[in-house]
Amino acid sequence: MPDHTRPPGQRVTIYDVALEADVSPSTVSRAFSRPSRVNSETAERIRQVAERLGYRTNPLARALTTSRSQMIALVIADITNPVYAEIVRGAQEAATDGEYTTVLIDAQESDRLERAAVERTMSTVDGIVLASSRMSDSAIRMVAKQRPVVVLNRALADVPCVVTDNPRGVRRAAEHLGELGHDHITYVAGPQASWPNGIRWRSLLEAGMELEIKVRQIGPFSPTMAGGERAAQELCARPATAVLAFNDQMAIGIIRGLSRMGVNVPGDVSVVGFDNILAADIVTPGLTTVAAPLYAEGSAATRHLLTMIGGAPGHTGRPMVLPVRLVVRDSTAARNPSPGRARPPWVRQRPVPGPAAHLL
């Protein structure tokens, strides 16, 4: 029965459990932190008493004796970006399976805020997953020297990493657009500090050379719908019939921006995104996109981190690469042939001033 002599709101302590179970406080502590060192019958009696009294272990207090808090940090670049929803879910479920709690940190697309938050949190967690980190390589290595670290969506030579097959995804997008008759592809770049952004552009350059498709880059732009809408203005200044955006949010913003200027997608311009977020299947027209295994990314990174915390070696010399696939929807279509191949007819009808594109 519950202990009715305890004042309302007063926390049940390890000493209360020890008194009720007729054991020492140190035995109660071992029953929860190192159960293998306690007689099984005694440990079961302690658990029953703890449950009856409403005792809950304090992970920070337990960390003082076990050197583990049973908490990990998951650092994401922007909590408002829906791409992280499935990553967070995969990480949290993997952490829960390992009896760990996840501390979520939003870096707000800032390397400075990210580093400050990691430094504040480092002493209270057993390990860290950095998802799309904006910190420098040297800063990440410094963190990895102090706590087990797994990096997601970025490859470092000497830190455990989980990445998606960006080159394959870009190649499939380029092949798809080439099959539709597009001989020019414009890449709308995301943040300069984003590792996938650089990989996707370089992969498009290689695919363009192999497929005999001309490519160019504009940007960088914010990886948001607002950033995509700003990119749409530049696309009208430097027209294209096919666009590959850094991510789905930007691609959706591009579709919205072009539509407001009277440009039809996919009739005038075909648009491809990256990630396959939920909105990609809801927007009109449905967005053709390179689907990344977002849940699997979060889960794989977290499970690997937990093995490292348990003492397993973390670095294998190569990043873990997860497969991607192209999901074809209605935002891409066959190129509309016209006499003015360099300038599609919709541009001559609706010229829009804007800054020159950045060619790399």
XYZ file of C-alpha atoms in Angstrom, residues 38-213:
176
model
C 22.426 -7.951 -6.154
C 20.706 -11.197 -5.168
C 17.778 -11.702 -7.528
C 15.224 -12.106 -4.715
C 16.505 -8.981 -2.976
C 16.470 -7.019 -6.215
C 12.879 -8.063 -6.926
C 11.807 -7.077 -3.402
C 13.435 -3.670 -3.858
C 11.683 -3.128 -7.198
C 8.306 -4.023 -5.689
C 8.836 -1.649 -2.763
C 9.994 1.108 -5.107
C 6.920 0.691 -7.277
C 4.600 0.711 -4.262
C 6.165 3.851 -2.832
C 6.300 5.578 -6.209
C 10.092 5.834 -6.264
C 11.690 6.882 -9.538
C 15.415 6.804 -10.205
C 17.121 10.123 -10.857
C 19.323 9.693 -13.950
C 21.644 12.537 -12.974
C 22.096 11.175 -9.460
C 22.671 7.694 -10.844
C 25.304 9.121 -13.174
C 27.394 10.047 -10.130
C 27.868 6.367 -9.281
C 27.640 4.722 -12.716
C 29.230 7.491 -14.853
C 26.184 7.215 -17.122
C 23.095 9.374 -17.270
C 21.146 7.100 -19.681
C 20.599 10.193 -21.833
C 21.855 11.068 -25.314
C 21.657 14.364 -27.199
C 20.179 14.608 -30.692
C 21.197 17.849 -32.384
C 19.197 18.949 -35.443
C 19.788 21.945 -37.699
C 16.245 23.371 -37.658
C 13.278 22.073 -35.670
C 10.830 23.737 -38.089
C 12.143 21.656 -41.009
C 9.796 18.655 -41.416
C 12.651 16.491 -42.706
C 13.743 16.001 -39.100
C 10.412 14.607 -37.876
C 11.099 11.035 -38.998
C 14.786 11.293 -38.083
C 13.826 12.280 -34.536
C 11.235 9.522 -34.329
C 13.718 6.887 -35.460
C 16.326 8.145 -32.999
C 13.909 8.294 -30.077
C 12.528 4.807 -30.628
C 16.035 3.354 -30.908
C 17.039 5.205 -27.733
C 13.957 3.959 -25.889
C 14.724 0.385 -26.939
C 18.145 0.864 -25.378
C 16.589 2.347 -22.204
C 17.902 5.808 -23.022
C 16.216 9.210 -23.028
C 16.780 11.653 -25.905
C 17.559 15.319 -25.321
C 16.615 17.299 -28.457
C 18.680 20.372 -29.399
C 17.641 22.819 -32.134
C 20.679 24.576 -33.648
C 18.538 27.030 -35.659
C 20.877 26.660 -38.681
C 23.672 28.304 -36.649
C 27.084 26.734 -36.074
C 27.627 29.107 -33.148
C 24.377 28.188 -31.386
C 24.954 24.511 -32.115
C 28.417 24.476 -30.594
C 27.299 26.426 -27.510
C 24.365 24.049 -26.920
C 26.548 20.965 -27.330
C 29.104 22.310 -24.867
C 26.375 23.022 -22.286
C 24.826 19.593 -22.695
C 27.947 17.462 -22.992
C 28.441 16.890 -19.259
C 24.925 15.489 -18.786
C 24.697 13.029 -21.718
C 26.486 9.796 -22.560
C 26.699 10.438 -26.301
C 25.639 12.753 -29.118
C 24.039 12.351 -32.551
C 24.735 15.338 -34.795
C 22.091 15.462 -37.543
C 23.137 17.738 -40.434
C 25.614 19.599 -38.264
C 26.650 23.104 -39.287
C 29.778 23.004 -37.126
C 33.222 22.802 -38.683
C 35.018 19.478 -39.030
C 37.511 20.504 -36.341
C 34.734 21.425 -33.909
C 33.037 18.055 -34.445
C 36.309 16.218 -33.877
C 36.807 18.146 -30.647
C 33.378 17.030 -29.402
C 34.110 13.443 -30.470
C 37.208 13.416 -28.260
C 35.035 14.106 -25.211
C 31.927 11.996 -25.869
C 30.890 9.213 -28.266
C 29.569 10.956 -31.379
C 27.798 9.788 -34.532
C 27.341 12.263 -37.378
C 24.280 12.063 -39.610
C 24.185 13.393 -43.198
C 27.874 14.203 -43.237
C 31.071 12.237 -43.785
C 34.194 12.808 -41.696
C 37.270 10.660 -42.121
C 37.751 9.863 -38.439
C 34.259 10.122 -36.896
C 31.449 7.507 -37.204
C 28.945 8.683 -39.828
C 25.610 7.713 -41.367
C 24.831 9.191 -44.792
C 22.360 8.596 -47.592
C 23.461 7.745 -51.122
C 23.353 11.311 -52.437
C 25.275 10.595 -55.667
C 22.848 7.820 -56.595
C 19.834 10.002 -55.813
C 21.125 12.888 -57.923
C 21.974 10.513 -60.758
C 18.456 9.070 -60.771
C 16.929 12.562 -60.788
C 19.164 13.625 -63.694
C 18.380 10.442 -65.635
C 14.656 11.005 -65.101
C 14.812 14.589 -66.357
C 17.014 13.572 -69.285
C 14.524 10.890 -70.293
C 11.862 13.600 -70.359
C 13.900 15.593 -72.887
C 15.445 18.197 -70.582
C 18.973 19.093 -71.672
C 19.566 21.805 -69.022
C 19.162 21.355 -65.236
C 19.423 24.155 -62.712
C 20.456 23.185 -59.183
C 18.978 25.451 -56.498
C 21.541 25.364 -53.698
C 20.869 25.217 -49.959
C 23.097 26.376 -47.080
C 26.788 26.634 -47.887
C 27.637 24.952 -44.566
C 25.546 21.906 -45.484
C 27.628 18.874 -46.451
C 24.811 17.287 -48.542
C 24.482 20.537 -50.487
C 28.065 20.305 -51.748
C 27.790 16.589 -52.472
C 24.564 17.038 -54.464
C 26.018 19.787 -56.629
C 29.205 17.836 -57.355
C 27.146 14.735 -58.104
C 25.000 16.723 -60.538
C 28.122 18.029 -62.303
C 29.331 14.452 -62.765
C 25.925 13.189 -63.894
C 25.610 16.078 -66.329
C 28.938 15.235 -67.956
C 28.053 11.558 -68.293
C 24.497 12.167 -69.538
C 25.438 15.143 -71.755
C 23.125 17.464 -69.829
